[in-house]
Short mmCIF file of C-alpha atoms and ligand atoms in Angstrom, two decimals:
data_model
loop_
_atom_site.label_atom_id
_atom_site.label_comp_id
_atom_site.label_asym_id
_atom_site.label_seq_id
_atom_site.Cartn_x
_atom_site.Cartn_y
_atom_site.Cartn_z
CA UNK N 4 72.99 -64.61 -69.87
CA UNK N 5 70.53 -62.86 -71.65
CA UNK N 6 70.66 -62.95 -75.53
CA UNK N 7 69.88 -58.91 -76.04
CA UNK N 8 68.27 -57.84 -79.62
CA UNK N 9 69.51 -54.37 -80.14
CA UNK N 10 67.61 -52.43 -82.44
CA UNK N 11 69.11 -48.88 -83.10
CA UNK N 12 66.99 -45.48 -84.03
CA UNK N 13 67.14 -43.82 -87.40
CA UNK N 14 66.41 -40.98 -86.19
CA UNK N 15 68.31 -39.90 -82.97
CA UNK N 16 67.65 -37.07 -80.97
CA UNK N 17 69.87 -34.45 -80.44
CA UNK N 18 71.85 -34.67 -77.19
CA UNK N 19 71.46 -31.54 -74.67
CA UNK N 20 74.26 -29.33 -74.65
CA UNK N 21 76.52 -28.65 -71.33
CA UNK N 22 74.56 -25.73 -70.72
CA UNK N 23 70.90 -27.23 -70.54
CA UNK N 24 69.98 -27.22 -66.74
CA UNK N 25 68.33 -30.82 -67.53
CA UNK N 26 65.28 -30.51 -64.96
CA UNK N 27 64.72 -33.84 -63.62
CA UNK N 28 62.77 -36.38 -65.25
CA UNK N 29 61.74 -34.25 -68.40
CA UNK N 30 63.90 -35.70 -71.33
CA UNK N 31 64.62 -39.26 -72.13
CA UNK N 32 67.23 -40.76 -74.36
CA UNK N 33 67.39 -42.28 -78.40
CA UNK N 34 66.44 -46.35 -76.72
CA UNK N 35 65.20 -48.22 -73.87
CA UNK N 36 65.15 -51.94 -72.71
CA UNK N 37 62.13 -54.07 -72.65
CA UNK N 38 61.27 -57.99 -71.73
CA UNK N 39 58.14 -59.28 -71.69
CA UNK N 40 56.72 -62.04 -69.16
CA UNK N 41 54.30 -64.70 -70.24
CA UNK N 42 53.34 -67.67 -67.71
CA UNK N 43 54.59 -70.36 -68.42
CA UNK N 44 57.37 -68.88 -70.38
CA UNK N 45 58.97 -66.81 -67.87
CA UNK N 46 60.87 -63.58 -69.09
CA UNK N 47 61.06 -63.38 -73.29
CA UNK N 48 62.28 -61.52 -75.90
CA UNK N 49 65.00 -59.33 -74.21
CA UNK N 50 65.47 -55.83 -76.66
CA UNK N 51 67.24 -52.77 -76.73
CA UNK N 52 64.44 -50.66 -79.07
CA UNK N 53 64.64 -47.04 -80.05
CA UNK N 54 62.71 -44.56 -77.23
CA UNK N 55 58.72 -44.62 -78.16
CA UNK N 56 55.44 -45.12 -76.89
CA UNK N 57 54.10 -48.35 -76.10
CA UNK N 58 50.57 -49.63 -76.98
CA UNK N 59 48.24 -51.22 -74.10
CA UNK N 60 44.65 -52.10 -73.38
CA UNK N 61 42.64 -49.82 -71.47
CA UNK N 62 41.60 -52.98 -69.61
CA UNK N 63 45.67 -53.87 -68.75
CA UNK N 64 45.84 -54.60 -65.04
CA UNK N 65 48.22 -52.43 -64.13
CA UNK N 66 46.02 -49.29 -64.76
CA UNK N 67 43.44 -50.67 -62.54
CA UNK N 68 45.03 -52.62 -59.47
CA UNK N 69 48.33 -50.86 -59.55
CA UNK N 70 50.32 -53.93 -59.90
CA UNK N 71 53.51 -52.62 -60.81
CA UNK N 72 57.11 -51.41 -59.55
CA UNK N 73 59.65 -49.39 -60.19
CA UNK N 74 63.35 -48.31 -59.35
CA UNK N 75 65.75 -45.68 -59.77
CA UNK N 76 69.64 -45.43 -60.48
CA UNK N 77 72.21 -43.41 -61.91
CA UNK N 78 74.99 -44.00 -64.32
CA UNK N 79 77.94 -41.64 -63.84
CA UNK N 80 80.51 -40.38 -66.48
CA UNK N 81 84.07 -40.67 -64.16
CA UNK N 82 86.82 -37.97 -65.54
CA UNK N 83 88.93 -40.66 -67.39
CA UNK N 84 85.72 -41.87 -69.52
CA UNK N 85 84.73 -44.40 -67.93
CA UNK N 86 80.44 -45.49 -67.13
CA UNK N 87 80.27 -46.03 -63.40
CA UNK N 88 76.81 -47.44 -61.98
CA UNK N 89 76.72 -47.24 -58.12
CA UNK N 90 75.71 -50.42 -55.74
CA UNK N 91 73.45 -51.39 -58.86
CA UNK N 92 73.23 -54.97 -57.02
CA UNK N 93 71.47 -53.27 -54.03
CA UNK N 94 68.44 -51.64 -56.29
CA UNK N 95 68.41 -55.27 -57.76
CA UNK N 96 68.22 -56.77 -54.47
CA UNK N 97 65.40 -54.57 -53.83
CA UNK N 98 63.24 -54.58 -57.10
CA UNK N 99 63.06 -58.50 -56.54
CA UNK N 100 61.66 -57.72 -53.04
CA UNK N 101 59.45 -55.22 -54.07
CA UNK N 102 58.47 -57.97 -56.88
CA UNK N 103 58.30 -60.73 -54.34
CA UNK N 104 55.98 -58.30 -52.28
CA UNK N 105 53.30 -57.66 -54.62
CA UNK N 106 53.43 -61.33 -56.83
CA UNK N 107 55.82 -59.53 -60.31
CA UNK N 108 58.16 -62.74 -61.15
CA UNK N 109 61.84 -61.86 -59.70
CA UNK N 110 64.17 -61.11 -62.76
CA UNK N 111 67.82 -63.06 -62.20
CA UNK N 112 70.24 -60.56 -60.63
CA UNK N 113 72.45 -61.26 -63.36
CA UNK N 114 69.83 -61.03 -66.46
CA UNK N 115 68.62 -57.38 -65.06
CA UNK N 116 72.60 -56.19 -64.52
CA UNK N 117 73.11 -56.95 -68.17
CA UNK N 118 70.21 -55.11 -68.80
CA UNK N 119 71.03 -51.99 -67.17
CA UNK N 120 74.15 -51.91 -69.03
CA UNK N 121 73.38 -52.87 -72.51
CA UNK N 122 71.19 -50.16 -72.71
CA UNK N 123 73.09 -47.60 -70.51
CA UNK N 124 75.96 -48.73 -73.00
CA UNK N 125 73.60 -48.01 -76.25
CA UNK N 126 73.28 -44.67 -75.05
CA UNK N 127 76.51 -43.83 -73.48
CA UNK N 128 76.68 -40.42 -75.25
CA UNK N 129 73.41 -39.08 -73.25
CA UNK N 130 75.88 -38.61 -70.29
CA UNK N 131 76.52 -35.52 -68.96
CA UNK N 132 79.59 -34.49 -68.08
CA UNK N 133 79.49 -31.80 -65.83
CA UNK N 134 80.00 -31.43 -61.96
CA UNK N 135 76.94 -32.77 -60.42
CA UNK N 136 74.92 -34.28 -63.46
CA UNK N 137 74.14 -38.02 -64.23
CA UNK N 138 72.48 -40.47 -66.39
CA UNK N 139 68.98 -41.62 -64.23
CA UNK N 140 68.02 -45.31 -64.76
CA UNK N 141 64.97 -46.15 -63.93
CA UNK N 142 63.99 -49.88 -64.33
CA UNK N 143 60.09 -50.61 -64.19
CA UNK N 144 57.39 -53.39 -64.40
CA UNK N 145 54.06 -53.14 -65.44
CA UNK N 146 51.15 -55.92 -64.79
CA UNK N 147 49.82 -56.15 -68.48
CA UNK N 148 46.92 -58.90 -68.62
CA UNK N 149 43.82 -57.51 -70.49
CA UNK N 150 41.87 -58.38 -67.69
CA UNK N 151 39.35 -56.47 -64.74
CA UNK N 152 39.52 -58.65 -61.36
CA UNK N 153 41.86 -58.37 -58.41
CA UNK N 154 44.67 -60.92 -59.08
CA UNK N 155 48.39 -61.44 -59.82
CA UNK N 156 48.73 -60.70 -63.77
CA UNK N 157 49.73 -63.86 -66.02
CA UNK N 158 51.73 -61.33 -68.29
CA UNK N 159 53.84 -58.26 -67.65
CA UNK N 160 56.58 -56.22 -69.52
CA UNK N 161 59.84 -54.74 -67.89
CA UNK N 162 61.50 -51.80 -69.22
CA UNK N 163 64.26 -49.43 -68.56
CA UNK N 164 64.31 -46.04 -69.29
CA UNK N 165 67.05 -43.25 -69.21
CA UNK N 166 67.03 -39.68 -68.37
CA UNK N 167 69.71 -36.95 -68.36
CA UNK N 168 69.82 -34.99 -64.95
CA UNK N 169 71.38 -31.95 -63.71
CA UNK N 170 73.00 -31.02 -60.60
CA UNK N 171 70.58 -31.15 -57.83
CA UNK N 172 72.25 -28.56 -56.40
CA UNK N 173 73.37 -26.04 -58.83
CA UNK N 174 73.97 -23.34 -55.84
CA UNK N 175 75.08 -25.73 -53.55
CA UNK N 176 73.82 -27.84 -50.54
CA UNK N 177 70.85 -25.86 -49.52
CA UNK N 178 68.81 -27.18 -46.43
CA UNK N 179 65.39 -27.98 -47.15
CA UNK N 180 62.37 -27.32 -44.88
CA UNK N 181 60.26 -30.13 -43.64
CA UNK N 182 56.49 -30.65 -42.79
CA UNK N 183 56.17 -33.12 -40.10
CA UNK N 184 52.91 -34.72 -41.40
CA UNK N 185 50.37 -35.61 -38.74
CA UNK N 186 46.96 -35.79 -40.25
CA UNK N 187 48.18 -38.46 -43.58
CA UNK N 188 49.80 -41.68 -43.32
CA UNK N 189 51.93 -43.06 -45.90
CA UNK N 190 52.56 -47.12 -45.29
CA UNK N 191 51.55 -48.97 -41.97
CA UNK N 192 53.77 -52.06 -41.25
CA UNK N 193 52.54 -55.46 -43.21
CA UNK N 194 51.40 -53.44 -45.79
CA UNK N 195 53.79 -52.15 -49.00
CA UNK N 196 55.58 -49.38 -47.47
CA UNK N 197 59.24 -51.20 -48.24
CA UNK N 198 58.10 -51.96 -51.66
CA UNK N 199 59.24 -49.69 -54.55
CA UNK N 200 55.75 -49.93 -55.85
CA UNK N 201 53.43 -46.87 -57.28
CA UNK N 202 50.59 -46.98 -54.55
CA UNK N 203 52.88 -45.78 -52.00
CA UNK N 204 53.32 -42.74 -54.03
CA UNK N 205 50.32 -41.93 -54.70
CA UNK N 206 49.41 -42.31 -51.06
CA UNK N 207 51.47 -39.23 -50.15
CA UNK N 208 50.41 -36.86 -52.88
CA UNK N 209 48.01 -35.40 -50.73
CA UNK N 210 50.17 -34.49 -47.81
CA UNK N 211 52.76 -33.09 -50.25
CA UNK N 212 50.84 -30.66 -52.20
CA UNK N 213 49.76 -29.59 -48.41
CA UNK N 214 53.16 -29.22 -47.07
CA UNK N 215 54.09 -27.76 -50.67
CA UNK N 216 51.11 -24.76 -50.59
CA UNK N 217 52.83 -23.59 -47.15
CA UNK N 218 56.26 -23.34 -48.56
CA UNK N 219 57.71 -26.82 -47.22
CA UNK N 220 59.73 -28.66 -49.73
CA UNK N 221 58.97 -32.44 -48.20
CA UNK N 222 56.72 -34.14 -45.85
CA UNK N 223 58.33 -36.09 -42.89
CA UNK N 224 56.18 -39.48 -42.47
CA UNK N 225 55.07 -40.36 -39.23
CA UNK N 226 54.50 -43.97 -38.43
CA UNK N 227 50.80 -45.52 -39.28
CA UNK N 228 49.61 -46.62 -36.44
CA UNK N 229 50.87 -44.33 -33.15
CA UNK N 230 51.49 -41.21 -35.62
CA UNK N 231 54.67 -41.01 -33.13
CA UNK N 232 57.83 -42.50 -34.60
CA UNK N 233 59.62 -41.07 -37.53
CA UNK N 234 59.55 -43.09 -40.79
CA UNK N 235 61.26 -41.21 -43.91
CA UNK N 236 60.53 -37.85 -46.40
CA UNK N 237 58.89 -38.38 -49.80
CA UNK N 238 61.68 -39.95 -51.39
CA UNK N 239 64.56 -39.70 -48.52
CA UNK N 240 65.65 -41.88 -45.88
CA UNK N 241 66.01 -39.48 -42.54
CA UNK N 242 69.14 -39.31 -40.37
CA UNK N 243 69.81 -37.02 -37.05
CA UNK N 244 73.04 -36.49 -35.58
CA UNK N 245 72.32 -36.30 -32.31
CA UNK N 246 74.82 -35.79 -29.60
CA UNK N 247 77.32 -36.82 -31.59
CA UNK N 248 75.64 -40.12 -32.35
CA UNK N 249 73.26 -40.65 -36.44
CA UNK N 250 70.14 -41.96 -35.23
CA UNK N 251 67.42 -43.04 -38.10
CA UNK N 252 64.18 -45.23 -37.95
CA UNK N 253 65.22 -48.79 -38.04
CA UNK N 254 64.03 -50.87 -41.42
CA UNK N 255 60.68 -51.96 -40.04
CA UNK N 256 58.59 -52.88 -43.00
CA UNK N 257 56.88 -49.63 -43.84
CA UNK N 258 59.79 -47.61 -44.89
CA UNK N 259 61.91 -47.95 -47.98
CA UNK N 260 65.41 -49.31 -47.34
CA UNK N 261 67.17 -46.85 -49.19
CA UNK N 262 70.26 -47.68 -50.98
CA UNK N 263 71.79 -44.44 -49.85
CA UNK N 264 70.81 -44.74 -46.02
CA UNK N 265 72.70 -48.20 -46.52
CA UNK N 266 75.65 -46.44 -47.83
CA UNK N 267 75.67 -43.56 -45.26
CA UNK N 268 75.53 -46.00 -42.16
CA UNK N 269 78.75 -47.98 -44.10
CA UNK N 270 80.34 -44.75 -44.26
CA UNK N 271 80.17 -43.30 -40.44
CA UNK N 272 80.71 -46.68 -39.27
CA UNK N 273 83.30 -46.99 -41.15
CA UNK N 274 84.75 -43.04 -40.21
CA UNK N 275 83.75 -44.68 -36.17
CA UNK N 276 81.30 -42.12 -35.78
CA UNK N 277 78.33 -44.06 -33.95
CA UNK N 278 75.16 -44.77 -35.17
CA UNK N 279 72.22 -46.31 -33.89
CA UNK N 280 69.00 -48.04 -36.10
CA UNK N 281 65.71 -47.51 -33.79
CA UNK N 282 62.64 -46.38 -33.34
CA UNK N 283 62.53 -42.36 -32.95
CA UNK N 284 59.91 -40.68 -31.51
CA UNK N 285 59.08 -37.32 -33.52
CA UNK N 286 59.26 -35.61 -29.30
CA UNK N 287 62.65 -37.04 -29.55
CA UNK N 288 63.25 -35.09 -32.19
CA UNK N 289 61.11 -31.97 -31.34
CA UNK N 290 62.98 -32.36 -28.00
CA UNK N 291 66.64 -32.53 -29.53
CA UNK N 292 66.08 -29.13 -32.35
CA UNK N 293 64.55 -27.48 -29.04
CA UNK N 294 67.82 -27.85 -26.62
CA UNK N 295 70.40 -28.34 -29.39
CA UNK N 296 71.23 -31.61 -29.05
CA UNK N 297 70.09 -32.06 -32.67
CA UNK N 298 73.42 -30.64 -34.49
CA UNK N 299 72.35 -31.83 -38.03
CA UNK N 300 69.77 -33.70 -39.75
CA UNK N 301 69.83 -34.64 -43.50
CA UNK N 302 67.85 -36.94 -45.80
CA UNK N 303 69.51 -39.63 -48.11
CA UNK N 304 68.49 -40.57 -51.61
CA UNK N 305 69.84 -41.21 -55.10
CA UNK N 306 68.52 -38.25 -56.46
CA UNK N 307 70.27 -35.61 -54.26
CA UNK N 308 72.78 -37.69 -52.30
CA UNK N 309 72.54 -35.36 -49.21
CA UNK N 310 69.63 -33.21 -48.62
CA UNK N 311 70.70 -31.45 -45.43
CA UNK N 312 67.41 -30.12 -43.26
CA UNK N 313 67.16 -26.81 -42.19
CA UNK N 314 63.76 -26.56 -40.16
CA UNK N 315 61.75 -28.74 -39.26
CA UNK N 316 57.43 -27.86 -38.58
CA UNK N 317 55.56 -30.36 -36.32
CA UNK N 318 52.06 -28.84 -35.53
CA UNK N 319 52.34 -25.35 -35.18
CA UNK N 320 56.34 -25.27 -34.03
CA UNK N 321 59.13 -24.68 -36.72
CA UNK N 322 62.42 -25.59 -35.55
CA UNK N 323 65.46 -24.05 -37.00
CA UNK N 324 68.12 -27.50 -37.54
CA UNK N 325 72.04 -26.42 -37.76
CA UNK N 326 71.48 -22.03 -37.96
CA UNK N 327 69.91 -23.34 -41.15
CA UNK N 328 73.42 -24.67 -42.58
CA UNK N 329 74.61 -27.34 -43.94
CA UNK N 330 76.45 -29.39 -41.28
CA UNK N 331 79.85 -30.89 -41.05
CA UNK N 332 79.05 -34.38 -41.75
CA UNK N 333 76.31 -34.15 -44.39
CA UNK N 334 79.06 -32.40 -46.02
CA UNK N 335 82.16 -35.04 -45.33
CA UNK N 336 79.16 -37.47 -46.57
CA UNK N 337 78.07 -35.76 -49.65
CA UNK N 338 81.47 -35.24 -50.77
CA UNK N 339 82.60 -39.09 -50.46
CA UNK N 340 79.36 -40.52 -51.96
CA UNK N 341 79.84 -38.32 -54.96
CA UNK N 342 83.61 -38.80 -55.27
CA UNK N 343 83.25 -42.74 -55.18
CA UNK N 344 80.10 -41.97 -57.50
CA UNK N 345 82.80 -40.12 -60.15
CA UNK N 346 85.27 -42.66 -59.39
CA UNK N 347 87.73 -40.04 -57.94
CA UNK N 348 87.35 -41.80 -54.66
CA UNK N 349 87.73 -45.79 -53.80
CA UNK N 350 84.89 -46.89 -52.28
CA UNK N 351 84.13 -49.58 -50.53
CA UNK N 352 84.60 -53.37 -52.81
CA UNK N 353 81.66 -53.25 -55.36
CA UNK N 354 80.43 -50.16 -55.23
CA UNK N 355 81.62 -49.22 -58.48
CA UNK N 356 80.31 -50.90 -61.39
CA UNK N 357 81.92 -50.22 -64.33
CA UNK N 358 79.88 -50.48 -67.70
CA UNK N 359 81.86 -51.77 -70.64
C1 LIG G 25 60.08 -43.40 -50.30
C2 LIG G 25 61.55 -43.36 -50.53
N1 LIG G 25 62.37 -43.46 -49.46
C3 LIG G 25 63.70 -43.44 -49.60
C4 LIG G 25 64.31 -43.32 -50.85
C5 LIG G 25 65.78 -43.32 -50.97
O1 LIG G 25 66.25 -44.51 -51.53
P1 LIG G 25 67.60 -44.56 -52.37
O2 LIG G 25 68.67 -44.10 -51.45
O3 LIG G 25 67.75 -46.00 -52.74
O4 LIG G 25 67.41 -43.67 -53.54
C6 LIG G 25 63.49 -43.21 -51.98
C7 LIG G 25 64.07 -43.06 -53.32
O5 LIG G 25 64.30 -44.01 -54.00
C8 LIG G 25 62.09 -43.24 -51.82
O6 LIG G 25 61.27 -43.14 -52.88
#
């Protein structure tokens, strides 16, 4: 059990109204949690501190090796009151792999729950309320040794920051068009394509602002190596329903297990609908939009839940997925991941977390 300082602002912000369309990732709340590392030590000083800028070397690690790692969650206001967090133990479970992947000290499971809700409790106003909007967490680590040379740092600081987010979808579920990328790779396997970690972003930026210039809202990864098998969109998991069957690239090192993919394949398992983990060859797929096998595909990820594809372009072919609709089961999906997210549906055991 961590013992949490909590150090209030005296000067709070004002909240956003109902009405502000909260673009994503532009306004942060009144506080935010920090802990610092020191060998020898291990994790110190625990805080809850007002919102602000923090003060670094130039020659901090983490600005020149990229040793760092990140996450992202949301907090949910349910219609009785309550603070919901969903599956936070699975983006645990994965920041201490992503931390065990690139040499950050793990942070006990149960120290870095607390931590996600003392603050998200500090600033349980910042919630919005209406359909579709949440409270984004996103926990980070930072290598912060005043030091150039390429090794694990001796120091580093964790923090957790909040952000008030709108509906992804103000209009509704509209399918997205997707650049199958063929030129840039992403991850290759053995390297830190399953980490949540900053270089793997950065790695894509490239392809995206490609895909982006001819009117394509994400790039579909490709597999390192073969530039054959289908790996995951910028910051989705990938599924295909395919003959009646979800197909979607196995966990094979160099894609990010998503906690939503997780909670998808629970669901349709759970509905009987088959589903099948594997290695998917992008003529698979260029095969299945072609003849009509493919019925839907959608990507999965906290941000939008559901994000259901509409065409896909692989060299110079588009393919039109679903008459450009959403399909019946991204639907049936979207609407039970968000109603156990509200608490209006019960989900499977621990999938709600309550904050108190
Ligand atoms: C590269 C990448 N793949 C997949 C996902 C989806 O993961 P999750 O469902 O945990 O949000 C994300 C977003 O976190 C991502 O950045």
């Amino acid at each position: 059990m961590l013992d949490i300082r909590i150090e209030k602002t005296t000067n709070p912000k004002p909240i956003p109204g109902e009405d502000n369309p909260l673009v994503f990732g532009t306004i942060f709340t009144d506080h935010m949690f920090v802990m610092d590392y020191v060998k020898g030590q291990g994790w110190i000083d625990p805080r809850v501190v007002p919102y602000q800028p923090i003060s670094l070397e130039p020659s901090c690690m983490v600005f020149h090796y990229g040793q760092e790692m990140f996450e992202g969650l949301k907090a949910y206001k349910a219609a009785d009151g309550r603070t919901l967090l969903f599956r936070p133990d699975k983006n645990i479970e994965r920041a201490n792999r992503t931390n065990r992947r690139i040499c950050i000290p793990e942070i006990p499971a149960e120290d870095f729950l607390q931590a996600l809700k003392t603050v998200v409790k500090v600033d349980e106003a910042w919630i919005p309320h209406k359909e579709g909007t949440s409270l984004y967490i996103r926990p980070f680590i930072i290598a912060t040794d005043p030091f150039l040379g390429v090794r694990p740092s001796d120091t580093y600081k964790f923090m957790i920051i909040l952000s008030p987010v709108g509906a992804y979808y103000p209009e509704g579920l509209n399918p997205v068009k997707i650049w199958i990328e063929d030129e840039y790779v992403r991850a290759v396997r053995g390297g830190i394509g399953e980490a949540k970690t900053g270089g793997n972003y950065v790695a894509s930026l490239k392809a995206q602002v490609k895909a982006h210039d001819d009117g394509y809202s994400q790039v579909l990864w490709l597999d390192g190596v073969h530039r054959k098998y289908i790996e995951e969109v910028g910051a989705m998991n990938i599924m295909f329903k395919i003959n009646g069957t979800v197909v979607t690239p196995a966990l094979n090192g160099s894609i990010l297990p998503g906690v939503t993919r997780d909670s998808v394949l629970c669901l349709c398992r759970e509905w009987g609908i088959p589903v099948e983990e594997r290695q998917i060859s992008v003529d698979e797929v260029v095969e299945a939009a072609r003849t009509g096998a493919m019925e839907e595909a959608f990507g999965t990820g906290t941000a939008a839940v559901i994000s259901p594809v509409g065409a896909l372009r692989y060299e110079n072919d588009v393919m039109e997925i679903g008459g450009g609709k959403i399909g019946e089961l991204s639907h049936r999906i979207y609407e039970t991941i968000t109603g156990i997210q509200l608490g209006r549906i019960q989900g499977p055991k621990g999938w709600s977390v309550e904050v108190k």
